[in-house]
Amino acid sequence: QVQLQESGPGLVTPSETLSLTCTVSGVSITSSSYYWGWIRQPPGKGLDWTGSFYYNGSPYYNPSLKSRVTISVDTSKNQFSLKLTSVTAADTAFYFCARGRRGDPFDIWGQGTMVTVSS
Amino acid sequence: DIQMTQSPSTLSASVGDRVTITCRASQSISSWLAWYQQKPGKAPKLLIYKASSLESGVPSRFSGSGSGTEFTLTISSLQPDDFATYYCQQYNSYWAFGQGTKVEIK
């Protein structure tokens, strides 16, 4: 059974860096059959794609965030991570990690984690 | 960037109603369109992919159609479990979501 679990601080200070990790179980993130991504959702608002990657490929980032976002991979732990720099209150959101089948949309999602940007 | 626009933003309906939600893309995305259902406090659930393919385990009362720039999600007979927010998503060029359609009880 494939599962994804987000983890990281629930509170981040403005201008600092938001760091989250997605731990994947039941499938290897190195599989060429899938891609992985981050999606965020401000409270009470819609879904906003943040970034995605295929293992062994370059990551794709939302152009609106491109200068602030980085996705990295730790294959030894079967994890991938999100870093978002210079955060403001506008980055307060639920952050989901998700898996997609190659050529298809996200089919399996983590439960999400709430991150609040506040001093 | 490809922009996705859903209509309506909110829809009031009764159990048993036929419900249709529309999604428009700012440029052609062929059939690279998905539909998700999201309930409060939960992650989105994939319903439809490639515009009209039903995800495994999803009830057959859900169907999708369209290609190019106009797409629809139809629920043939609304059930109590279907009151939720629905999102379309294009995956033709990067990924982008519509703003959502909330289906509420009339």
CSV table of C-alpha atoms in Angstrom, one decimal:
chain,number,residue,atom,x,y,z
A,1,GLN,CA,0.0,0.0,0.0
A,2,VAL,CA,1.5,3.3,-1.1
A,3,GLN,CA,1.5,6.1,1.5
A,4,LEU,CA,2.9,9.6,1.7
A,5,GLN,CA,3.4,11.5,4.9
A,6,GLU,CA,4.4,15.2,5.2
A,7,SER,CA,6.4,16.4,8.1
A,8,GLY,CA,8.0,19.7,9.2
A,9,PRO,CA,7.5,22.8,11.4
A,10,GLY,CA,4.0,24.1,11.7
A,11,LEU,CA,5.2,27.6,12.4
A,12,VAL,CA,7.7,29.6,10.3
A,13,THR,CA,9.0,33.2,10.9
A,14,PRO,CA,8.5,35.7,8.1
A,15,SER,CA,11.6,36.0,5.9
A,16,GLU,CA,12.8,32.6,7.0
A,17,THR,CA,12.9,29.3,5.0
A,18,LEU,CA,10.0,26.8,5.1
A,19,SER,CA,11.3,23.2,5.0
A,20,LEU,CA,9.0,20.2,4.6
A,21,THR,CA,9.7,16.5,4.0
A,22,CYS,CA,7.6,13.8,2.3
A,23,THR,CA,8.3,10.3,3.4
A,24,VAL,CA,7.1,7.7,0.9
A,25,SER,CA,6.3,4.0,1.7
A,26,GLY,CA,5.2,1.2,-0.5
A,27,VAL,CA,7.0,2.4,-3.6
A,28,SER,CA,10.5,3.7,-4.5
A,29,ILE,CA,10.7,7.3,-5.4
A,30,THR,CA,13.4,6.2,-8.0
A,31,SER,CA,10.8,4.3,-10.0
A,32,SER,CA,10.5,5.6,-13.6
A,33,SER,CA,6.8,4.9,-13.5
A,34,TYR,CA,6.0,7.8,-11.3
A,35,TYR,CA,6.6,11.5,-10.6
A,36,TRP,CA,6.3,13.4,-7.3
A,37,GLY,CA,5.1,16.8,-6.3
A,38,TRP,CA,4.1,19.4,-3.8
A,39,ILE,CA,0.7,21.2,-3.8
A,40,ARG,CA,-0.4,23.8,-1.4
A,41,GLN,CA,-3.8,25.2,-0.3
A,42,PRO,CA,-4.2,28.4,1.7
A,43,PRO,CA,-7.0,28.0,4.3
A,44,GLY,CA,-10.4,28.3,2.7
A,45,LYS,CA,-8.9,28.7,-0.8
A,46,GLY,CA,-8.1,26.5,-3.8
A,47,LEU,CA,-5.2,24.2,-4.7
A,48,ASP,CA,-1.9,25.7,-6.0
A,49,TRP,CA,0.7,23.5,-7.7
A,50,THR,CA,4.1,24.2,-6.2
A,51,GLY,CA,6.6,21.9,-8.0
A,52,SER,CA,7.1,18.4,-9.3
A,53,PHE,CA,9.9,16.1,-10.4
A,54,TYR,CA,10.7,12.8,-12.1
A,55,TYR,CA,13.6,10.9,-10.5
A,56,ASN,CA,16.7,11.5,-12.7
A,57,GLY,CA,15.1,14.5,-14.2
A,58,SER,CA,15.1,18.3,-13.6
A,59,PRO,CA,12.4,19.5,-11.3
A,60,TYR,CA,9.6,21.7,-12.5
A,61,TYR,CA,8.5,24.7,-10.4
A,62,ASN,CA,5.5,27.0,-10.5
A,63,PRO,CA,6.8,30.1,-12.3
A,64,SER,CA,5.2,32.3,-9.6
A,65,LEU,CA,7.5,30.7,-7.0
A,66,LYS,CA,10.5,29.6,-9.1
A,67,SER,CA,13.0,31.9,-7.5
A,68,ARG,CA,12.1,30.8,-4.0
A,69,VAL,CA,11.4,27.1,-4.2
A,70,THR,CA,13.7,24.0,-4.3
A,71,ILE,CA,12.8,20.3,-4.3
A,72,SER,CA,15.4,17.8,-3.3
A,73,VAL,CA,15.5,14.0,-3.0
A,74,ASP,CA,17.0,11.6,-0.4
A,75,THR,CA,16.8,8.2,-1.9
A,76,SER,CA,18.4,6.5,1.1
A,77,LYS,CA,15.3,7.5,3.2
A,78,ASN,CA,12.8,7.4,0.3
A,79,GLN,CA,12.0,11.0,0.9
A,80,PHE,CA,11.7,14.2,-1.0
A,81,SER,CA,11.8,17.7,0.4
A,82,LEU,CA,10.5,21.2,-0.2
A,83,LYS,CA,12.3,24.4,0.7
A,84,LEU,CA,10.6,27.8,0.2
A,85,THR,CA,12.8,30.8,1.0
A,86,SER,CA,11.8,34.3,2.2
A,87,VAL,CA,8.3,33.3,3.3
A,88,THR,CA,5.5,35.8,4.0
A,89,ALA,CA,2.0,35.4,5.4
A,90,ALA,CA,0.9,34.6,1.9
A,91,ASP,CA,2.8,31.3,2.1
A,92,THR,CA,0.5,30.2,5.0
A,93,ALA,CA,-1.2,27.0,3.7
A,94,PHE,CA,-1.8,23.3,3.9
A,95,TYR,CA,1.1,21.6,2.1
A,96,PHE,CA,0.4,18.3,0.4
A,97,CYS,CA,2.9,15.9,-1.2
A,98,ALA,CA,1.6,13.6,-3.9
A,99,ARG,CA,2.5,11.0,-6.5
A,100,GLY,CA,1.5,10.9,-10.1
A,101,ARG,CA,1.7,8.0,-12.6
A,102,ARG,CA,3.9,9.0,-15.6
A,103,GLY,CA,1.6,10.7,-18.1
A,104,ASP,CA,-1.3,11.0,-15.6
A,105,PRO,CA,-2.3,13.3,-12.8
A,106,PHE,CA,-1.6,13.0,-9.1
A,107,ASP,CA,-3.2,9.8,-7.9
A,108,ILE,CA,-2.0,9.4,-4.3
A,109,TRP,CA,-1.8,12.3,-1.8
A,110,GLY,CA,-0.4,12.7,1.7
A,111,GLN,CA,-2.8,13.9,4.4
A,112,GLY,CA,-1.3,17.4,4.3
A,113,THR,CA,0.4,19.5,6.9
A,114,MET,CA,-0.5,23.1,7.9
A,115,VAL,CA,2.3,25.7,7.9
A,116,THR,CA,1.6,29.1,9.4
A,117,VAL,CA,4.0,32.0,8.7
A,118,SER,CA,3.9,34.4,11.6
A,119,SER,CA,6.2,36.1,14.0
B,1,ASP,CA,1.1,29.7,-18.2
B,2,ILE,CA,-2.2,27.8,-18.7
B,3,GLN,CA,-5.1,29.2,-16.7
B,4,MET,CA,-8.0,27.0,-15.7
B,5,THR,CA,-11.4,28.5,-15.0
B,6,GLN,CA,-14.3,26.6,-13.4
B,7,SER,CA,-18.0,27.4,-13.3
B,8,PRO,CA,-20.0,27.8,-11.3
B,9,SER,CA,-18.0,28.6,-8.1
B,10,THR,CA,-20.9,27.3,-6.0
B,11,LEU,CA,-23.7,24.9,-6.9
B,12,SER,CA,-26.8,24.1,-4.8
B,13,ALA,CA,-28.4,20.8,-5.5
B,14,SER,CA,-30.5,18.0,-4.0
B,15,VAL,CA,-29.9,14.3,-3.6
B,16,GLY,CA,-30.8,12.7,-6.9
B,17,ASP,CA,-30.1,15.7,-9.1
B,18,ARG,CA,-27.9,15.6,-12.2
B,19,VAL,CA,-25.0,18.0,-11.7
B,20,THR,CA,-22.6,19.4,-14.3
B,21,ILE,CA,-19.5,21.4,-13.6
B,22,THR,CA,-17.5,23.2,-16.4
B,23,CYS,CA,-13.8,23.8,-16.7
B,24,ARG,CA,-12.2,25.9,-19.4
B,25,ALA,CA,-8.5,26.1,-20.3
B,26,SER,CA,-6.8,29.3,-21.5
B,27,GLN,CA,-5.3,27.3,-24.4
B,28,SER,CA,-5.7,23.8,-25.8
B,29,ILE,CA,-4.6,21.0,-23.4
B,30,SER,CA,-5.8,18.1,-25.6
B,31,SER,CA,-7.3,15.6,-23.1
B,32,TRP,CA,-4.8,16.2,-20.3
B,33,LEU,CA,-7.4,17.1,-17.8
B,34,ALA,CA,-8.2,15.6,-14.4
B,35,TRP,CA,-11.0,16.1,-11.9
B,36,TYR,CA,-10.6,15.8,-8.1
B,37,GLN,CA,-13.1,15.7,-5.2
B,38,GLN,CA,-12.0,17.3,-1.9
B,39,LYS,CA,-13.8,17.2,1.4
B,40,PRO,CA,-13.0,19.6,4.4
B,41,GLY,CA,-9.8,18.7,6.1
B,42,LYS,CA,-8.9,15.9,3.6
B,43,ALA,CA,-6.6,15.5,0.7
B,44,PRO,CA,-8.1,15.7,-2.8
B,45,LYS,CA,-9.2,12.4,-4.4
B,46,LEU,CA,-8.7,11.7,-8.1
B,47,LEU,CA,-12.0,11.0,-9.9
B,48,ILE,CA,-11.3,11.3,-13.6
B,49,TYR,CA,-8.1,11.4,-15.7
B,50,LYS,CA,-7.4,12.0,-19.4
B,51,ALA,CA,-10.7,14.0,-19.5
B,52,SER,CA,-13.0,11.0,-19.4
B,53,SER,CA,-11.2,8.0,-17.8
B,54,LEU,CA,-12.7,6.9,-14.5
B,55,GLU,CA,-10.1,6.2,-11.8
B,56,SER,CA,-10.3,2.8,-10.2
B,57,GLY,CA,-12.8,2.5,-7.4
B,58,VAL,CA,-14.7,5.7,-8.4
B,59,PRO,CA,-18.5,5.2,-8.7
B,60,SER,CA,-19.8,5.2,-12.3
B,61,ARG,CA,-22.2,8.1,-11.6
B,62,PHE,CA,-19.2,10.3,-12.2
B,63,SER,CA,-18.2,11.0,-15.8
B,64,GLY,CA,-16.0,13.5,-17.6
B,65,SER,CA,-16.0,14.8,-21.2
B,66,GLY,CA,-14.4,17.3,-23.4
B,67,SER,CA,-11.1,18.1,-25.2
B,68,GLY,CA,-9.1,21.1,-26.2
B,69,THR,CA,-10.3,23.9,-24.0
B,70,GLU,CA,-13.7,22.9,-22.7
B,71,PHE,CA,-14.4,20.1,-20.3
B,72,THR,CA,-17.3,18.9,-18.0
B,73,LEU,CA,-17.7,16.8,-15.0
B,74,THR,CA,-21.1,15.2,-14.6
B,75,ILE,CA,-22.6,13.5,-11.6
B,76,SER,CA,-25.6,11.6,-12.9
B,77,SER,CA,-27.5,11.3,-9.6
B,78,LEU,CA,-26.1,13.2,-6.7
B,79,GLN,CA,-25.6,11.2,-3.5
B,80,PRO,CA,-25.1,12.5,0.1
B,81,ASP,CA,-21.4,11.6,0.0
B,82,ASP,CA,-20.9,13.8,-3.1
B,83,PHE,CA,-21.4,17.1,-1.3
B,84,ALA,CA,-17.8,18.5,-1.6
B,85,THR,CA,-15.6,20.8,-3.6
B,86,TYR,CA,-14.5,19.7,-7.1
B,87,TYR,CA,-11.3,20.8,-8.9
B,88,CYS,CA,-10.2,20.4,-12.4
B,89,GLN,CA,-6.5,20.2,-13.2
B,90,GLN,CA,-4.5,20.4,-16.4
B,91,TYR,CA,-1.3,18.4,-16.8
B,92,ASN,CA,-0.5,19.2,-20.4
B,93,SER,CA,2.1,21.9,-19.6
B,94,TYR,CA,3.3,21.8,-16.0
B,95,TRP,CA,0.3,21.4,-13.7
B,96,ALA,CA,-2.5,23.9,-12.8
B,97,PHE,CA,-5.8,23.7,-11.0
B,98,GLY,CA,-9.1,25.5,-11.4
B,99,GLN,CA,-10.4,27.5,-8.5
B,100,GLY,CA,-12.9,24.9,-7.4
B,101,THR,CA,-16.6,24.4,-7.4
B,102,LYS,CA,-18.4,23.8,-4.1
B,103,VAL,CA,-21.4,21.5,-4.4
B,104,GLU,CA,-23.7,22.2,-1.4
B,105,ILE,CA,-27.0,21.0,-0.2
B,106,LYS,CA,-30.0,22.9,-1.6
